[in-house]
Coordinates of C-alpha atoms in Angstrom, one line a residue:
X1 CA -35.5 6.7 65.6
X2 CA -31.8 7.0 66.3
X3 CA -30.8 7.6 70.0
X4 CA -27.2 8.8 69.6
X5 CA -26.1 12.4 69.8
X6 CA -26.5 14.5 66.7
X7 CA -23.5 16.6 65.6
X8 CA -24.1 19.8 63.7
X9 CA -21.1 21.5 61.9
X10 CA -21.2 25.2 61.3
X11 CA -18.7 25.9 58.6
X12 CA -16.6 29.0 58.5
X13 CA -19.0 31.5 60.2
X14 CA -16.4 34.3 59.9
X15 CA -16.5 33.8 56.1
X16 CA -20.0 32.6 55.6
X17 CA -21.9 34.3 58.4
X18 CA -22.6 37.8 57.0
X19 CA -26.4 37.5 57.4
X20 CA -26.7 35.7 60.7
X21 CA -27.1 32.3 59.1
X22 CA -25.3 30.8 62.1
X23 CA -28.7 30.9 63.8
X24 CA -29.7 27.9 61.7
X25 CA -27.4 25.8 63.8
X26 CA -29.0 27.0 67.0
X27 CA -32.5 26.3 65.6
X28 CA -31.6 22.7 64.7
X29 CA -30.0 22.0 68.1
X30 CA -32.9 23.5 70.0
X31 CA -35.5 21.5 68.1
X32 CA -33.6 18.3 68.8
X33 CA -33.2 19.1 72.5
X34 CA -36.9 20.0 72.8
X35 CA -37.5 16.4 71.7
X36 CA -35.0 14.9 74.2
X37 CA -32.3 14.3 71.6
X38 CA -28.8 15.4 72.5
X39 CA -27.1 17.8 70.0
X40 CA -23.7 19.3 69.6
X41 CA -22.9 22.3 67.5
X42 CA -19.3 22.2 66.2
X43 CA -18.2 25.7 65.0
X44 CA -15.3 25.4 62.5
X45 CA -13.4 28.5 61.6
X46 CA -11.4 29.1 58.5
X47 CA -8.3 26.9 58.4
X48 CA -9.8 24.4 60.9
X49 CA -9.8 20.7 60.0
X50 CA -13.3 19.8 59.0
X51 CA -14.4 16.5 60.4
X52 CA -16.1 14.0 58.1
X53 CA -18.2 12.4 60.8
X54 CA -20.8 15.1 61.6
X55 CA -24.4 14.5 60.8
X56 CA -25.3 17.9 59.5
X57 CA -23.2 20.6 57.8
X58 CA -24.3 24.2 57.5
X59 CA -23.0 26.9 55.2
X60 CA -24.3 30.5 55.2
X61 CA -24.0 33.7 53.2
X62 CA -20.8 35.7 52.6
X63 CA -19.1 38.3 50.4
X64 CA -17.2 37.4 47.3
X65 CA -13.7 37.1 48.7
X66 CA -14.6 35.1 51.8
X67 CA -16.8 32.9 49.7
X68 CA -14.0 32.0 47.3
X69 CA -11.7 31.3 50.3
X70 CA -14.3 28.9 51.8
X71 CA -14.7 27.1 48.5
X72 CA -11.0 26.7 48.1
X73 CA -10.4 25.3 51.6
X74 CA -13.3 22.9 51.4
X75 CA -12.3 21.8 47.9
X76 CA -8.7 21.2 48.9
X77 CA -9.7 19.2 52.0
X78 CA -12.4 17.1 50.4
X79 CA -14.0 16.6 53.8
X80 CA -17.5 17.7 52.8
X81 CA -17.4 15.3 49.8
X82 CA -16.5 12.4 52.1
X83 CA -19.2 13.4 54.6
X84 CA -21.8 13.5 51.9
X85 CA -20.7 10.1 50.5
X86 CA -21.3 8.8 54.1
X87 CA -24.8 10.2 54.2
X88 CA -24.4 13.5 55.9
X89 CA -27.0 16.3 55.5
X90 CA -25.9 19.6 54.1
X91 CA -27.8 22.9 54.2
X92 CA -26.5 25.8 52.3
X93 CA -27.8 29.4 52.3
X94 CA -27.0 32.0 49.6
X95 CA -23.2 31.7 49.2
X96 CA -23.8 28.1 50.3
X97 CA -25.8 27.2 47.3
X98 CA -23.1 28.8 45.1
X99 CA -20.2 27.0 46.7
X100 CA -22.0 23.7 46.7
X101 CA -22.5 24.0 42.9
X102 CA -20.1 23.4 40.0
X103 CA -19.0 27.1 39.8
X104 CA -19.9 30.6 40.8
X105 CA -18.8 34.1 39.7
X106 CA -15.7 35.9 40.9
X107 CA -16.1 39.7 41.4
X108 CA -14.9 40.2 37.8
X109 CA -17.4 37.7 36.5
X110 CA -15.0 34.9 35.7
X111 CA -16.0 31.5 37.0
X112 CA -14.6 30.1 40.3
X113 CA -14.8 26.4 40.9
X114 CA -17.3 25.2 43.4
X115 CA -17.5 21.8 45.2
X116 CA -19.7 20.1 42.5
X117 CA -22.0 18.6 45.1
X118 CA -25.0 20.2 43.6
X119 CA -25.8 20.3 39.9
X120 CA -26.1 24.1 39.7
X121 CA -24.0 26.9 38.1
X122 CA -24.0 30.5 39.3
X123 CA -23.1 33.5 37.2
X124 CA -23.1 37.2 37.9
X125 CA -26.5 38.8 37.4
X126 CA -27.0 41.7 34.9
X127 CA -30.1 43.3 36.5
X128 CA -30.9 44.8 39.8
X129 CA -29.6 43.1 42.9
X130 CA -32.2 40.9 44.6
X131 CA -32.8 42.5 47.9
X132 CA -36.0 41.9 49.9
X133 CA -38.5 39.4 51.1
X134 CA -38.6 36.0 49.4
X135 CA -41.6 33.7 49.4
X136 CA -41.9 30.4 47.6
X137 CA -44.3 27.5 47.4
X138 CA -42.3 24.4 48.2
X139 CA -42.0 21.5 45.8
X140 CA -41.5 19.1 48.6
X141 CA -44.6 17.5 50.0
X142 CA -45.5 18.5 53.6
X143 CA -43.8 21.9 53.8
X144 CA -45.8 25.1 54.1
X145 CA -45.0 28.4 52.2
X146 CA -41.3 29.2 52.7
X147 CA -40.3 32.7 53.8
X148 CA -37.0 34.4 54.0
X149 CA -35.0 37.5 53.0
X150 CA -32.7 37.5 50.0
X151 CA -29.7 39.7 49.2
X152 CA -27.7 38.6 46.2
X153 CA -26.6 39.8 42.8
X154 CA -26.1 36.3 41.3
X155 CA -28.1 34.1 39.1
X156 CA -28.1 30.3 39.8
X157 CA -29.0 27.9 37.0
X158 CA -30.1 24.5 38.2
X159 CA -29.1 21.4 36.1
X160 CA -31.0 18.2 35.6
X161 CA -29.4 16.6 38.6
X162 CA -31.3 18.8 41.2
X163 CA -34.9 19.6 41.9
X164 CA -35.9 23.2 42.9
X165 CA -36.8 23.7 46.6
X166 CA -39.8 25.9 45.6
X167 CA -41.6 28.1 43.1
X168 CA -41.2 31.8 43.7
X169 CA -44.3 33.7 44.7
X170 CA -42.6 36.9 45.8
X171 CA -39.0 37.9 45.1
X172 CA -36.3 36.6 42.8
X173 CA -34.9 33.3 44.1
X174 CA -32.5 31.6 41.7
X175 CA -33.2 34.3 39.2
X176 CA -32.7 32.2 36.1
X177 CA -36.1 33.0 34.6
X178 CA -37.8 29.7 35.5
X179 CA -39.3 31.0 38.7
X180 CA -37.5 28.6 40.9
X181 CA -35.8 29.0 44.3
X182 CA -33.2 26.8 45.8
X183 CA -32.0 23.3 44.9
X184 CA -32.3 19.8 46.4
X185 CA -30.4 16.7 45.7
X186 CA -30.3 13.7 48.0
X187 CA -29.6 15.0 51.4
X188 CA -28.2 18.3 50.2
X189 CA -30.6 21.3 50.3
X190 CA -29.8 24.9 49.5
X191 CA -31.6 28.1 49.2
X192 CA -31.3 31.9 49.0
X193 CA -33.3 32.5 52.1
X194 CA -31.8 34.3 55.1
X195 CA -33.7 35.1 58.2
X196 CA -32.3 32.7 59.5
X197 CA -34.1 30.4 57.1
X198 CA -34.7 27.7 59.7
X199 CA -36.0 30.1 62.3
X200 CA -38.6 31.3 59.8
X201 CA -39.4 27.9 58.5
X202 CA -39.3 25.3 61.4
X203 CA -40.9 22.7 59.2
X204 CA -37.9 22.9 56.9
X205 CA -35.6 22.5 59.9
X206 CA -37.5 19.4 60.9
X207 CA -37.2 18.0 57.4
X208 CA -33.5 18.2 57.6
X209 CA -33.5 16.6 61.1
X210 CA -35.7 13.8 59.9
X211 CA -33.1 12.9 57.3
X212 CA -30.8 12.2 60.3
X213 CA -33.0 10.8 63.1
X214 CA -36.1 9.6 61.3
X215 CA -39.7 10.5 62.4
X216 CA -39.8 13.4 64.8
X217 CA -42.2 13.8 67.7
X218 CA -44.5 16.8 67.3
X219 CA -43.7 19.9 69.3
X220 CA -45.8 23.1 70.0
X221 CA -45.0 25.6 67.3
X222 CA -48.0 27.8 68.0
X223 CA -45.9 30.9 68.8
X224 CA -43.8 30.4 65.7
X225 CA -46.9 29.8 63.6
X226 CA -48.3 33.2 64.7
X227 CA -45.0 35.0 63.8
X228 CA -45.0 33.3 60.5
X229 CA -48.5 34.3 59.7
X230 CA -47.7 37.9 60.7
X231 CA -44.7 37.9 58.4
X232 CA -46.6 36.4 55.5
X233 CA -49.4 39.0 55.8
X234 CA -46.8 41.8 55.9
X235 CA -45.2 40.6 52.7
X236 CA -48.4 39.9 50.8
X237 CA -49.7 43.3 51.6
X238 CA -46.5 44.9 50.2
X239 CA -45.3 46.5 53.4
X240 CA -41.7 46.3 52.4
X241 CA -39.5 47.8 49.7
X242 CA -37.3 46.0 47.2
X243 CA -34.4 48.0 45.8

């Protein structure tokens, strides 16, 4: 296992932080420190120079205008492309999965170029907005049922260059009609789960960390497991409303 400090870059939280996804950075740093591994969270606002040397990059959810601005800045700098080429881990949530793809929809439905780091394309949805609890069964070995909260009006179509993160049990997910949620390619993983996603799914957080530091020592997640079990029971009993 690597001994050096792990750097976690939180990208543009004022643009891509509408749903509290910045909490994912805190979860990753905390789970490293609990294991005696030093971690730094580098918060990078819009207009800041994005370093190419961080170990993990996080992108959260945002509204249409800020999302387009984030995509434009990241595309012009090329920093994330360079970091990925060097082996960095990238975790994108909601707007993140869209920006990481080839293109996403502007408010008028026209396509806006993404970064092309994930083989997905996102278009404007024609049905009801996906708002509510999202459960999926992971298609990655070793992960338990994934839980989050989705709030998006887009439809993401995965291409042949990615694998889905999971199969939807409850909710909408990617919304493309194939019952999939999220996308994974190499060390890039993206999803529509808010919550924050890594607080709700610590095993997913540890998967991302393992891509950086290797095998992780076990930690006591009994309290988190109890909260997860309560949330899963709540959703499966239908004690929530979807618009």
